[in-house]
JSON list of N, CA and C in Angstrom, two decimals:
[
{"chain": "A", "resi": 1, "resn": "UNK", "atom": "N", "xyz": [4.72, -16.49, -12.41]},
{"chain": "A", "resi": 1, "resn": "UNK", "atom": "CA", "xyz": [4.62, -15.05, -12.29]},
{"chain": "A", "resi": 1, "resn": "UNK", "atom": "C", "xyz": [3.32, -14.62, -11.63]},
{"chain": "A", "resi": 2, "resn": "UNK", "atom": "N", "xyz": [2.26, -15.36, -11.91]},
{"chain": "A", "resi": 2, "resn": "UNK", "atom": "CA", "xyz": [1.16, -14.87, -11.28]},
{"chain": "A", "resi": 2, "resn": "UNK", "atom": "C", "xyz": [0.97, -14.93, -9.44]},
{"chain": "A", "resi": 3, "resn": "UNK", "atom": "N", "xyz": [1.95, -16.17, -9.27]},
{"chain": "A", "resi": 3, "resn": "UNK", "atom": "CA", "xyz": [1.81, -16.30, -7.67]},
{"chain": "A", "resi": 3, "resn": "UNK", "atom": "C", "xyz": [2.96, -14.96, -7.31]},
{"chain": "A", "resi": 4, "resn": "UNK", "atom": "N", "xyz": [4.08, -14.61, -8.15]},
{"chain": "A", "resi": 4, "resn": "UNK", "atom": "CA", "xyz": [4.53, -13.25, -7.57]},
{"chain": "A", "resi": 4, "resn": "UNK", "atom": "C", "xyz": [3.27, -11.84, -7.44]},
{"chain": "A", "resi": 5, "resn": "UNK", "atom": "N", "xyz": [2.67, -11.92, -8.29]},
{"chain": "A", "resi": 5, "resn": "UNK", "atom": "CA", "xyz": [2.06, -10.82, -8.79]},
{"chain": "A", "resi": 5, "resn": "UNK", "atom": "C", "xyz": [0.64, -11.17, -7.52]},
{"chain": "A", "resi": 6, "resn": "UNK", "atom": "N", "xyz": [0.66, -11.95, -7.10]},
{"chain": "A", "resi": 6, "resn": "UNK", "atom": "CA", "xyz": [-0.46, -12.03, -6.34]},
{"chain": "A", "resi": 6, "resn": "UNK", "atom": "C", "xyz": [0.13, -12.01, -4.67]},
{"chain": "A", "resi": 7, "resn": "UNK", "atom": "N", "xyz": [0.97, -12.11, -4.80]},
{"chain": "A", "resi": 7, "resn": "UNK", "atom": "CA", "xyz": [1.78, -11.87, -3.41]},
{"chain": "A", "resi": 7, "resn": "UNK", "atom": "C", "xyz": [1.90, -10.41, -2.99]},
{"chain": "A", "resi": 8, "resn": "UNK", "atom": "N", "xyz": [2.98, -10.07, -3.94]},
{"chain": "A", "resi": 8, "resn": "UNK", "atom": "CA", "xyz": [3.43, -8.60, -4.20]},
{"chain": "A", "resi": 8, "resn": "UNK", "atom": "C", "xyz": [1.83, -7.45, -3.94]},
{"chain": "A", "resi": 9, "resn": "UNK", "atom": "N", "xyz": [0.69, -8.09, -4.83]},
{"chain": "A", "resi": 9, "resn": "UNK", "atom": "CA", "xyz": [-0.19, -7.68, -4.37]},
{"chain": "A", "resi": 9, "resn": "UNK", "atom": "C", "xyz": [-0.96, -7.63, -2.91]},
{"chain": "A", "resi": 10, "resn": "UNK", "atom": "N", "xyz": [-1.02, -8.86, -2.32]},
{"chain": "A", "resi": 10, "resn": "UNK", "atom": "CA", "xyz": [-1.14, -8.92, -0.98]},
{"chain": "A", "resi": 10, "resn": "UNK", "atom": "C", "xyz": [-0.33, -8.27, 0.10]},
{"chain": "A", "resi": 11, "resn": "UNK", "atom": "N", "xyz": [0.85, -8.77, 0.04]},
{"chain": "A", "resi": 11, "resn": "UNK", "atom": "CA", "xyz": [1.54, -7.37, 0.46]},
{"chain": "A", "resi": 11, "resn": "UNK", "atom": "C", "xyz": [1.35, -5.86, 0.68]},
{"chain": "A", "resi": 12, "resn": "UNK", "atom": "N", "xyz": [0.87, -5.57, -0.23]},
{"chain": "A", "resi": 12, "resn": "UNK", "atom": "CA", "xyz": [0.74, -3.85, -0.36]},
{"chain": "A", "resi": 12, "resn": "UNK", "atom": "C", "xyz": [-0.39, -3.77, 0.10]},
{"chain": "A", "resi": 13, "resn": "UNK", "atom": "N", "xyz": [-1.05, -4.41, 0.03]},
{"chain": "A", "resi": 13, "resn": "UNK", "atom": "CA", "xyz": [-2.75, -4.34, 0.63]},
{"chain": "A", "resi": 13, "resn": "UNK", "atom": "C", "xyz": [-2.54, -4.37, 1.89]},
{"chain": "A", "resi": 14, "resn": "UNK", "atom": "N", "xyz": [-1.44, -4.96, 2.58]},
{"chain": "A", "resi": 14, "resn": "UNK", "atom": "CA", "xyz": [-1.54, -5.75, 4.15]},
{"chain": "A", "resi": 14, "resn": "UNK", "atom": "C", "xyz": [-0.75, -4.33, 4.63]},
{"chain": "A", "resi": 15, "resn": "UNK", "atom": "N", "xyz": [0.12, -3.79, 3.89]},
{"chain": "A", "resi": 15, "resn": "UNK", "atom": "CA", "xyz": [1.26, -2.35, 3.95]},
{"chain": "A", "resi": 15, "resn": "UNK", "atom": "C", "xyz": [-0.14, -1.05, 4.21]},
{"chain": "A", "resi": 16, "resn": "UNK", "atom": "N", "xyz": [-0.67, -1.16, 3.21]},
{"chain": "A", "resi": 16, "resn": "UNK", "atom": "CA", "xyz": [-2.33, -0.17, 2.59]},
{"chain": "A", "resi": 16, "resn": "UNK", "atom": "C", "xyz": [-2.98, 0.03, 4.19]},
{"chain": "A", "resi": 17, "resn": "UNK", "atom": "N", "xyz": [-3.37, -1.41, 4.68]},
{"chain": "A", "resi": 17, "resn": "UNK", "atom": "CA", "xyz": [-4.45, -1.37, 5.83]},
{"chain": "A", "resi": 17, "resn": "UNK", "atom": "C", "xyz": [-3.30, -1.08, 6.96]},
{"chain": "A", "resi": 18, "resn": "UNK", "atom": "N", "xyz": [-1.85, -1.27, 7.08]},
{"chain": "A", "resi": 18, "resn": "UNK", "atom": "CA", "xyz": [-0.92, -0.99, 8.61]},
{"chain": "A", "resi": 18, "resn": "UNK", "atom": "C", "xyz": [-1.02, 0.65, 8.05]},
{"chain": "A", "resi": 19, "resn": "UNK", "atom": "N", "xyz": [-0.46, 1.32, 7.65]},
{"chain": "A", "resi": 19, "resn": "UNK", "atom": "CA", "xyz": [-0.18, 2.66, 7.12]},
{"chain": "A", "resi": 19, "resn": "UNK", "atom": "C", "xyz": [-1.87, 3.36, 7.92]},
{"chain": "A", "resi": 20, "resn": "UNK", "atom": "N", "xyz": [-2.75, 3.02, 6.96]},
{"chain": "A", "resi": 20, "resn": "UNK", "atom": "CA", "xyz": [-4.39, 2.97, 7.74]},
{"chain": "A", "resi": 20, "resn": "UNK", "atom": "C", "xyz": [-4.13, 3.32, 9.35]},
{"chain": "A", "resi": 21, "resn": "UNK", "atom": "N", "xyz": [-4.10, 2.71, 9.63]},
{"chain": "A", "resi": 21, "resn": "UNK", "atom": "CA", "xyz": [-4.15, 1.81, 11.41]},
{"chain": "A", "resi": 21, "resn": "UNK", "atom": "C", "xyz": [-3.43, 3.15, 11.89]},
{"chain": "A", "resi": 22, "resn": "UNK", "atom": "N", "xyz": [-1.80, 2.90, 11.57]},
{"chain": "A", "resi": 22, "resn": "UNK", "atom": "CA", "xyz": [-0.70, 3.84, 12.10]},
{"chain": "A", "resi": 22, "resn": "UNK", "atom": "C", "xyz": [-1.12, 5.45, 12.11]},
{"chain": "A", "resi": 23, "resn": "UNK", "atom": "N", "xyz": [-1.72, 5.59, 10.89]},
{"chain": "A", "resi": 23, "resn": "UNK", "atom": "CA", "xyz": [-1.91, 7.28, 11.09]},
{"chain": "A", "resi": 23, "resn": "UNK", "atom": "C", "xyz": [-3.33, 7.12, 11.87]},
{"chain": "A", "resi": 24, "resn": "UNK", "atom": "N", "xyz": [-4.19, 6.42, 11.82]},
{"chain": "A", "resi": 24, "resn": "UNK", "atom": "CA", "xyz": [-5.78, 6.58, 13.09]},
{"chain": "A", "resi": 24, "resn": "UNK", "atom": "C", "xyz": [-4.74, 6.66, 14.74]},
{"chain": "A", "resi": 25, "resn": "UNK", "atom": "N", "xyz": [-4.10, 5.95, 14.60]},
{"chain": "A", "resi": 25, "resn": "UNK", "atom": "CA", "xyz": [-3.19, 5.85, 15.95]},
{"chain": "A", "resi": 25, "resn": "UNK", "atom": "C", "xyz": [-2.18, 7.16, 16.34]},
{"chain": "A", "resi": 26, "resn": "UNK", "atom": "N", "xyz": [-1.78, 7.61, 15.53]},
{"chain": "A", "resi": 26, "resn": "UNK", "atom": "CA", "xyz": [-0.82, 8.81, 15.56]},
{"chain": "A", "resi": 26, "resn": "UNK", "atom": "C", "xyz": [-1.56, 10.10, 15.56]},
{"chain": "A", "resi": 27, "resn": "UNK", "atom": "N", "xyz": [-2.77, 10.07, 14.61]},
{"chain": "A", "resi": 27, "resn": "UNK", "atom": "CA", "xyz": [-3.89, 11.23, 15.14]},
{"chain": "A", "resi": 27, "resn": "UNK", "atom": "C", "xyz": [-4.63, 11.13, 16.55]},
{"chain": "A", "resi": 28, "resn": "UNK", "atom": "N", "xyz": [-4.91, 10.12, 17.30]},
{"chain": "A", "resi": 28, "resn": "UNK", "atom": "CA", "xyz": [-5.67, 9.90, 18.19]},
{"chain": "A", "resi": 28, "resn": "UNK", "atom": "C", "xyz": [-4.99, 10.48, 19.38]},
{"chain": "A", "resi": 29, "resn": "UNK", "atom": "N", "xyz": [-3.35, 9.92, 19.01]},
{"chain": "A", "resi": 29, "resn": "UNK", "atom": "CA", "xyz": [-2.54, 10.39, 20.38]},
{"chain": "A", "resi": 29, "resn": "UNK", "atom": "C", "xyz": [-1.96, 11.58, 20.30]},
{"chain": "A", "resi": 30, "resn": "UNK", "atom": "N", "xyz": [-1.63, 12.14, 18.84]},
{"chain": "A", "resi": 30, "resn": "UNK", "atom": "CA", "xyz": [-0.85, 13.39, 19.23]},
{"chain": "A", "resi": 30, "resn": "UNK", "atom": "C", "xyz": [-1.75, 14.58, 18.14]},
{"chain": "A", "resi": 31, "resn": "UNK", "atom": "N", "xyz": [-2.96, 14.46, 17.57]},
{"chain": "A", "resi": 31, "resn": "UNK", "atom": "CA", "xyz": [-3.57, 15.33, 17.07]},
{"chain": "A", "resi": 31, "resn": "UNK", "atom": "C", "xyz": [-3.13, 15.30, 15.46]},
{"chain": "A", "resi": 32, "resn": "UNK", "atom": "N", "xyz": [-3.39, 16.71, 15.13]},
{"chain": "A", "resi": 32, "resn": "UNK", "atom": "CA", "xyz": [-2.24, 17.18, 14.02]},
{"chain": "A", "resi": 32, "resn": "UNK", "atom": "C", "xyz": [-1.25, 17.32, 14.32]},
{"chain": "A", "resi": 33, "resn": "UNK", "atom": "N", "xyz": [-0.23, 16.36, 13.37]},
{"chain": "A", "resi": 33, "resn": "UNK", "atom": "CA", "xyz": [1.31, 16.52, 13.61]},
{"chain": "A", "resi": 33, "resn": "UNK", "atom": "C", "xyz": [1.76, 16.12, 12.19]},
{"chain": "A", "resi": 34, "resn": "UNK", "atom": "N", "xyz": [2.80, 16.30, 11.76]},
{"chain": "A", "resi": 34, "resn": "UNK", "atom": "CA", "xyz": [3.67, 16.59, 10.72]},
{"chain": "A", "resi": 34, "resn": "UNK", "atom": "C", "xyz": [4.39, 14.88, 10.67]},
{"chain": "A", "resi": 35, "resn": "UNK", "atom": "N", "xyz": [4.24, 14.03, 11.39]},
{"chain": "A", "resi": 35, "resn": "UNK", "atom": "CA", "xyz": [4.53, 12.87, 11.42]},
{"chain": "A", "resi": 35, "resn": "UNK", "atom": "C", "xyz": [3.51, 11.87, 10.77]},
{"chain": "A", "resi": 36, "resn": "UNK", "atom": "N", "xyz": [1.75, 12.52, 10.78]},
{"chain": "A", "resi": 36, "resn": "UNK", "atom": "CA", "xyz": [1.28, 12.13, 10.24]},
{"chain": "A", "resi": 36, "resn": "UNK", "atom": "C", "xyz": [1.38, 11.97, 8.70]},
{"chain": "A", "resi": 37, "resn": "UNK", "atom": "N", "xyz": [2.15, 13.15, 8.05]},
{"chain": "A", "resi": 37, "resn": "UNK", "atom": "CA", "xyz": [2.17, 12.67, 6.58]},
{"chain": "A", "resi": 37, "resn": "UNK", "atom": "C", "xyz": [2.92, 11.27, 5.97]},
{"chain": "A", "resi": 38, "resn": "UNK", "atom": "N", "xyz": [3.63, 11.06, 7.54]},
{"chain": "A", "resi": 38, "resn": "UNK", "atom": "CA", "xyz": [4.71, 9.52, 6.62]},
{"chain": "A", "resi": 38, "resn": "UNK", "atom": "C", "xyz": [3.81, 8.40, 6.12]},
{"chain": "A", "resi": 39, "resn": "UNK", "atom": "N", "xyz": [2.69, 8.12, 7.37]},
{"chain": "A", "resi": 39, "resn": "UNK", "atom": "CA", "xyz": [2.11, 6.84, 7.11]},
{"chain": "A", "resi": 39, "resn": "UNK", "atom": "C", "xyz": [1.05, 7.51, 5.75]},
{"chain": "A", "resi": 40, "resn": "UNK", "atom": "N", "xyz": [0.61, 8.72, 5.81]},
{"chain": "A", "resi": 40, "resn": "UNK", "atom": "CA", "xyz": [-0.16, 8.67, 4.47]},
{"chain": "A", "resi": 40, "resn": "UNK", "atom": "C", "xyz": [0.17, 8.92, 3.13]},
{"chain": "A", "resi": 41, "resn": "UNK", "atom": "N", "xyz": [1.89, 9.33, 3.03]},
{"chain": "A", "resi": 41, "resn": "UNK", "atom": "CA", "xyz": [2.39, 9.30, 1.73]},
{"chain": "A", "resi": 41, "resn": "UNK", "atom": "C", "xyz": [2.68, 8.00, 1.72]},
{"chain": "A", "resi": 42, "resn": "UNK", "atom": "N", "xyz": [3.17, 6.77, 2.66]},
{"chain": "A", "resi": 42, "resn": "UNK", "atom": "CA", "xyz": [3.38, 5.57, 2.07]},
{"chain": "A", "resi": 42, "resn": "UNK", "atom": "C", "xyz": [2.25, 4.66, 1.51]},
{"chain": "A", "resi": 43, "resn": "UNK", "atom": "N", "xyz": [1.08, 5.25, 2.07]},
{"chain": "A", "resi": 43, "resn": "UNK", "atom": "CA", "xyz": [-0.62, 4.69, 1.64]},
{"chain": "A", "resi": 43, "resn": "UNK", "atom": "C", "xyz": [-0.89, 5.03, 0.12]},
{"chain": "A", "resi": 44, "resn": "UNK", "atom": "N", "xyz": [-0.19, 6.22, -0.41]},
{"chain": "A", "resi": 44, "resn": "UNK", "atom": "CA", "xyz": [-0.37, 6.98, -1.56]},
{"chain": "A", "resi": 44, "resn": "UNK", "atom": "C", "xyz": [0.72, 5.82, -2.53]},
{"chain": "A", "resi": 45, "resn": "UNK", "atom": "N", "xyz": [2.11, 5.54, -1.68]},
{"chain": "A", "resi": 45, "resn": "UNK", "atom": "CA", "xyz": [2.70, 4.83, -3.01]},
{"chain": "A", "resi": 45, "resn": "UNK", "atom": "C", "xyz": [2.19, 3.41, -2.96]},
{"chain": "A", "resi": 46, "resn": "UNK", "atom": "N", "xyz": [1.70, 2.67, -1.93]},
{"chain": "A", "resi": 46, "resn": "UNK", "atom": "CA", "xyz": [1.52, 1.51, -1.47]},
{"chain": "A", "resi": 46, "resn": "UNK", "atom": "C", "xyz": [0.08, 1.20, -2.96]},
{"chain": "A", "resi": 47, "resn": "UNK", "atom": "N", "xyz": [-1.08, 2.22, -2.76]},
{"chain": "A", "resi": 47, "resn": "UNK", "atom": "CA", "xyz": [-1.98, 2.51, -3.57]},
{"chain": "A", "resi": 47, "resn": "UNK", "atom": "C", "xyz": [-1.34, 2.48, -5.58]},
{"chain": "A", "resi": 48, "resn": "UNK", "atom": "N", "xyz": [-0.59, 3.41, -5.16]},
{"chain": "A", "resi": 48, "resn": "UNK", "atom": "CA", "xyz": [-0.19, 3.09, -6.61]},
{"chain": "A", "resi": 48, "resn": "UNK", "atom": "C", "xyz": [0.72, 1.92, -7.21]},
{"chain": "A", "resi": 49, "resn": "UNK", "atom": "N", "xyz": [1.64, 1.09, -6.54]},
{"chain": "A", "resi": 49, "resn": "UNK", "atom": "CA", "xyz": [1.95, -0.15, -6.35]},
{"chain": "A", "resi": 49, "resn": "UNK", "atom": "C", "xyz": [0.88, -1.15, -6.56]},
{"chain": "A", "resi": 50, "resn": "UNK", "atom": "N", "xyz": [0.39, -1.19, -6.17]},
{"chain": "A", "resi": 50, "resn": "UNK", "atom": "CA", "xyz": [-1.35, -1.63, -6.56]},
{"chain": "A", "resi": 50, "resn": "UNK", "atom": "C", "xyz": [-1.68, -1.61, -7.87]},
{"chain": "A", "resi": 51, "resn": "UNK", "atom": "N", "xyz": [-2.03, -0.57, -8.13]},
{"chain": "A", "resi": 51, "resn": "UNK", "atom": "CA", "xyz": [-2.52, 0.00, -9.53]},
{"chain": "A", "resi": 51, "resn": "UNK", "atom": "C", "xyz": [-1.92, -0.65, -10.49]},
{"chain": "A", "resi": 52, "resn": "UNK", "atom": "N", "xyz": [-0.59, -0.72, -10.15]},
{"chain": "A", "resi": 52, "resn": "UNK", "atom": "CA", "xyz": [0.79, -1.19, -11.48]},
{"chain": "A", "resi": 52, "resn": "UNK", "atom": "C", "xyz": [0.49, -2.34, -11.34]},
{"chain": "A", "resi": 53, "resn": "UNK", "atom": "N", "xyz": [0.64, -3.41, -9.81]},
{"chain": "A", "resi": 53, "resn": "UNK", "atom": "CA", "xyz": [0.31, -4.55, -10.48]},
{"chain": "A", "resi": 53, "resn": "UNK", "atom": "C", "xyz": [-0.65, -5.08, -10.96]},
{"chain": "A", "resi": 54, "resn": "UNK", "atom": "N", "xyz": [-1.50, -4.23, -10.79]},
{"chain": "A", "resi": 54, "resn": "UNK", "atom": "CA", "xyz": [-3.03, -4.76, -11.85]},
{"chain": "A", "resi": 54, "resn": "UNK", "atom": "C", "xyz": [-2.81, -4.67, -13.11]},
{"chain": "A", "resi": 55, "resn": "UNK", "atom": "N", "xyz": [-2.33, -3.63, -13.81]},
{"chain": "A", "resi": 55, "resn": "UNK", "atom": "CA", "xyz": [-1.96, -3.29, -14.64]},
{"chain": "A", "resi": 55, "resn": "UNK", "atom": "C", "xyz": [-1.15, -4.38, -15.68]},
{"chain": "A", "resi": 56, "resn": "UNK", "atom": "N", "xyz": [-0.02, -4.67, -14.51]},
{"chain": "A", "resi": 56, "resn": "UNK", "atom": "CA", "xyz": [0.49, -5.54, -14.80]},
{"chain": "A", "resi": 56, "resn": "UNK", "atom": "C", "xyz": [0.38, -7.11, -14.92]},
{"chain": "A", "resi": 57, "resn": "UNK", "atom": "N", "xyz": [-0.40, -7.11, -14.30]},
{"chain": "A", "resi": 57, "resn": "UNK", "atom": "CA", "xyz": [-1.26, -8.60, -14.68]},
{"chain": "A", "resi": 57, "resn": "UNK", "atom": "C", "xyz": [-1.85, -8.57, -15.82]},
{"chain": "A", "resi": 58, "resn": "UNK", "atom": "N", "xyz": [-2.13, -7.89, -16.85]},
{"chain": "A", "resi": 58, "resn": "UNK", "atom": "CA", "xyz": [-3.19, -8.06, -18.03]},
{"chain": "A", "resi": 58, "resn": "UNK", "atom": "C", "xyz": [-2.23, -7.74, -19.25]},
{"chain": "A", "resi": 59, "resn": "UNK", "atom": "N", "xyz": [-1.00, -7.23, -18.57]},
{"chain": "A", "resi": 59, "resn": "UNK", "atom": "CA", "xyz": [0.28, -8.13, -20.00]},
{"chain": "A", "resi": 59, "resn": "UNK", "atom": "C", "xyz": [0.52, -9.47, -19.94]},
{"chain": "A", "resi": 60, "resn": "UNK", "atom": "N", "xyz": [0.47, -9.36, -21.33]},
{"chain": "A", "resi": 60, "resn": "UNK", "atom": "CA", "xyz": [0.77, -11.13, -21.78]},
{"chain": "A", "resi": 60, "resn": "UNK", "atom": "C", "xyz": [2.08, -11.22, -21.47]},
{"chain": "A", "resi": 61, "resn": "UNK", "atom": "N", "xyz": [3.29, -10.14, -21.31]},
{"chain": "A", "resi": 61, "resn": "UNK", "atom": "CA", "xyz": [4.20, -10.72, -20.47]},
{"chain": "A", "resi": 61, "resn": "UNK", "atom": "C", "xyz": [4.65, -11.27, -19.49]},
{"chain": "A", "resi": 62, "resn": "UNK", "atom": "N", "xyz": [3.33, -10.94, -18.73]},
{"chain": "A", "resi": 62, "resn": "UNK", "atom": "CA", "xyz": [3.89, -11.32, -17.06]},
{"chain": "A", "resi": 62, "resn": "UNK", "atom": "C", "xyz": [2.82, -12.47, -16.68]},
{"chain": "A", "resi": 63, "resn": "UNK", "atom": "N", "xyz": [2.17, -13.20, -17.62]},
{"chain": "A", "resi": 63, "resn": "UNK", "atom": "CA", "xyz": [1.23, -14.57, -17.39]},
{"chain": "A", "resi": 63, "resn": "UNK", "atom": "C", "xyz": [1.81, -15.63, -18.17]}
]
């Protein structure tokens, strides 16, 4: 469980920093736009995905 939980974590981190990237790239070329909120609400759940599996690492269920 821990090599899931450490994956799953890497993952979202690697999701965290593209989301990053995508909206610096989507502001640069088209300003303010309304397209920008996709990549930063998925940074918002990507972030809290995160959170849980930390969380979730320090139950004795999931070690």
């Amino acid at each position: 469980m821990l090599i899931i939980l450490l994956i799953m974590l890497l993952v979202s981190g690697i999701v965290l920093f593209v989301c990053g990237y995508y909206a610096a790239v989507i502001r640069m070329k088209l300003g303010r736009n309304v397209l920008l909120a996709v990549p930063i609400v998925l940074a918002i759940f990507m972030l809290n995905v995160m959170m849980a599996l930390v969380e979730l690492s320090k139950s004795p269920n999931w070690q």
